[in-house]
Coordinates of C-alpha atoms in Angstrom, one line a residue:
M1 CA 0.2 -0.2 0.0
A2 CA 1.4 3.1 -1.1
T3 CA 1.2 5.9 1.2
E4 CA 1.0 9.7 -1.0
Q5 CA 2.8 11.9 1.2
Q6 CA 1.9 15.6 0.5
H7 CA 4.1 18.3 -0.2
D8 CA 2.7 21.2 0.9
A9 CA 4.2 24.4 -0.9
P10 CA 7.1 25.9 1.2
V11 CA 5.7 29.1 3.5
P12 CA 6.3 32.6 2.4
V13 CA 7.8 34.9 4.1
T14 CA 6.4 38.1 4.7
A15 CA 8.4 41.0 5.4
E16 CA 8.1 45.1 5.7
L17 CA 8.6 46.4 2.5
S18 CA 10.1 49.8 2.1
S19 CA 8.0 52.3 0.9
E20 CA 11.0 52.1 -2.3
G21 CA 10.1 48.2 -2.2
A22 CA 6.1 48.7 -3.1
A23 CA 7.1 50.8 -5.4
R24 CA 9.3 48.1 -6.6
R25 CA 7.2 45.2 -6.4
R26 CA 3.9 47.1 -8.0
F27 CA 6.2 48.3 -10.6
A28 CA 7.2 44.3 -11.1
R29 CA 3.7 43.8 -11.0
A30 CA 2.5 45.7 -13.7
G31 CA 5.4 44.2 -16.1
V32 CA 4.3 42.9 -19.7
A33 CA 1.3 45.1 -19.8
A34 CA 3.9 48.4 -19.3
S35 CA 6.4 46.4 -21.3
G36 CA 5.1 48.1 -24.1
V37 CA 5.2 52.3 -22.9
L38 CA 8.9 50.9 -21.8
L39 CA 10.5 49.8 -25.5
T40 CA 8.5 53.2 -26.7
L41 CA 10.6 55.3 -24.4
H42 CA 14.3 56.1 -25.9
S43 CA 17.1 57.2 -23.7
Q44 CA 20.3 58.5 -25.1
P45 CA 23.9 59.2 -23.1
G46 CA 24.5 62.9 -22.3
M47 CA 23.3 65.8 -23.8
A48 CA 22.4 64.0 -26.5
A49 CA 18.5 63.6 -25.9
E50 CA 16.3 64.3 -28.8
V51 CA 13.1 65.4 -28.3
C52 CA 11.2 64.7 -32.4
T53 CA 7.5 66.9 -29.8
T54 CA 6.0 70.1 -29.8
P55 CA 7.2 72.0 -26.2
S56 CA 3.9 70.5 -24.2
G57 CA 4.4 67.0 -25.6
F58 CA 8.2 67.0 -24.0
L59 CA 6.7 67.8 -20.9
S60 CA 4.6 64.1 -21.0
G61 CA 8.1 62.3 -21.9
G62 CA 7.6 63.0 -25.8
L63 CA 4.3 60.3 -25.0
Q64 CA 2.5 61.4 -28.2
S65 CA 0.3 60.0 -30.4
F66 CA 0.8 60.5 -34.3
R67 CA -2.1 60.4 -37.3
G68 CA 0.1 59.4 -40.1
P69 CA 3.6 59.3 -40.9
P70 CA 6.3 59.6 -38.7
P71 CA 7.9 63.4 -37.4
T72 CA 11.2 64.0 -38.9
C73 CA 13.5 64.9 -36.3
A74 CA 17.0 65.9 -37.1
G75 CA 17.4 68.8 -36.7
R76 CA 20.7 71.1 -36.9
S77 CA 22.4 73.5 -34.9
P78 CA 22.9 77.0 -35.5
G79 CA 26.8 76.4 -35.5
Y80 CA 25.9 73.7 -38.7
W81 CA 23.7 76.5 -40.4
K82 CA 25.9 78.7 -39.8
N83 CA 28.2 77.6 -42.0
A84 CA 25.9 75.2 -44.2
G85 CA 23.6 75.8 -46.7
W86 CA 20.5 77.6 -46.1
P87 CA 17.5 76.5 -47.3
R88 CA 15.6 77.4 -50.8
G89 CA 14.1 80.8 -49.8
C90 CA 15.9 81.5 -46.5
D91 CA 18.2 85.0 -46.9
K92 CA 21.4 84.7 -44.6
N93 CA 21.4 88.5 -44.5
A94 CA 18.1 89.3 -44.2
P95 CA 17.6 91.0 -40.2
Y96 CA 16.5 89.2 -37.6
T97 CA 13.4 91.1 -37.2
R98 CA 11.6 88.7 -40.9
V99 CA 11.7 86.0 -39.3
F100 CA 11.0 86.8 -35.1
S101 CA 9.9 90.1 -34.4
C102 CA 11.5 92.4 -31.4
N103 CA 9.9 95.0 -29.0
S104 CA 11.0 98.5 -28.4
Q105 CA 13.7 96.2 -25.3
N106 CA 15.5 94.3 -27.4
A107 CA 15.0 96.4 -31.1
K108 CA 19.0 97.4 -31.2
S109 CA 20.1 94.0 -29.9
Y110 CA 18.2 91.0 -31.7
G111 CA 16.5 93.7 -34.2
G112 CA 20.1 95.2 -35.8
S113 CA 21.0 91.8 -36.2
T114 CA 21.6 89.8 -38.9
Q115 CA 19.9 86.1 -39.5
I116 CA 23.2 84.9 -39.9
A117 CA 24.6 87.1 -37.4
I118 CA 22.2 85.9 -34.2
L119 CA 24.2 82.5 -35.3
D120 CA 27.1 83.9 -33.7
P121 CA 27.1 83.7 -29.5
K122 CA 26.3 87.3 -28.3
K123 CA 27.0 88.5 -25.0
W124 CA 23.2 90.2 -24.9
D125 CA 21.6 86.6 -26.2
R126 CA 21.3 85.2 -22.9
D127 CA 21.3 81.9 -23.4
G128 CA 21.8 81.7 -26.3
I129 CA 18.2 81.9 -27.6
G130 CA 17.9 83.4 -30.9
R131 CA 20.7 81.4 -32.0
H132 CA 18.3 78.6 -31.1
L133 CA 15.6 80.0 -32.8
M134 CA 17.1 81.1 -35.8
A135 CA 18.2 77.4 -36.2
A136 CA 14.8 75.6 -35.8
Y137 CA 13.2 77.8 -37.6
L138 CA 16.0 76.3 -40.7
N139 CA 15.0 73.2 -39.5
V140 CA 11.9 73.6 -40.5
Q141 CA 12.6 75.0 -43.1
A142 CA 15.1 72.8 -44.8
G143 CA 12.1 70.1 -43.4
L144 CA 14.1 68.5 -40.4
S145 CA 11.7 69.1 -37.9
T146 CA 8.2 68.3 -38.9
F147 CA 6.7 68.0 -35.6
Q148 CA 7.5 72.5 -34.9
T149 CA 6.4 75.2 -37.3
V150 CA 7.2 78.8 -37.8
P151 CA 4.0 80.4 -35.7
M152 CA 5.5 77.9 -32.9
L153 CA 8.6 79.3 -33.0
Q154 CA 6.8 82.6 -33.0
R155 CA 4.8 82.8 -30.4
I156 CA 7.7 81.0 -28.2
W157 CA 9.9 84.2 -29.3
L158 CA 7.0 86.4 -28.6
E159 CA 5.7 85.3 -24.7
Y160 CA 9.6 85.5 -23.6
Q161 CA 10.3 88.6 -24.8
A162 CA 7.3 89.9 -23.0
K163 CA 7.2 88.4 -19.5
G164 CA 10.5 87.0 -19.9
Y165 CA 8.9 83.2 -20.0
Y166 CA 8.0 80.8 -22.4
T167 CA 4.8 78.7 -21.0
P168 CA 4.6 75.7 -22.7
T169 CA 1.5 74.2 -21.0
A170 CA -1.0 75.5 -18.4
G171 CA 1.0 76.3 -14.8
V172 CA 4.5 75.8 -16.9
K173 CA 6.8 78.3 -16.9
W174 CA 10.4 78.2 -19.2
D175 CA 13.2 80.6 -19.2
G176 CA 15.0 81.2 -21.2
A177 CA 17.8 78.2 -20.6
K178 CA 14.4 75.8 -20.5
I179 CA 13.7 77.3 -23.9
V180 CA 17.0 77.2 -25.0
E181 CA 17.0 72.8 -23.6
Y182 CA 14.2 72.3 -25.0
L183 CA 15.6 73.9 -28.4
Q184 CA 18.9 71.7 -28.3
G185 CA 16.7 68.8 -28.0
T186 CA 15.4 69.0 -31.5
M187 CA 18.8 69.3 -32.7
Y188 CA 22.2 67.0 -33.1

């Protein structure tokens, strides 16, 4: 006569988890459900971040859905445009104000510069916003940045000029350094 032995599963040892441990466990349980989202996040080392989205999309981690073809995100830096041929219809010697109008406070500095000259660092171009906006404009004109528009770039400049910051979404204020950080993220 054979006797059946019952094998009980080991009794789990429960220990109090720290809040970090509990958060990790919840994250691990999400597992497969979250893997699709995690795989869409893209990280690059150092300052080589790529931001292929509008300013408000930048705040949501770039997790926007696009209808139609994916956006083109191959923007070039101010230094590139300083030395490269410009897109058709763009005039290096035209005033900066042809694209980005200036208030009376900026009329002598930005307003007195040509589009090519603004690409050089200037002491009065705090944070380099003028040169990065000009590069972003050229990227749009060249088709290297299809998720940005000229009116969007102009709104950033006009609000920054008027208020000293840009509001990409309600309750968020970007100073010049943050605007430049966003613009640099659209360039390589």
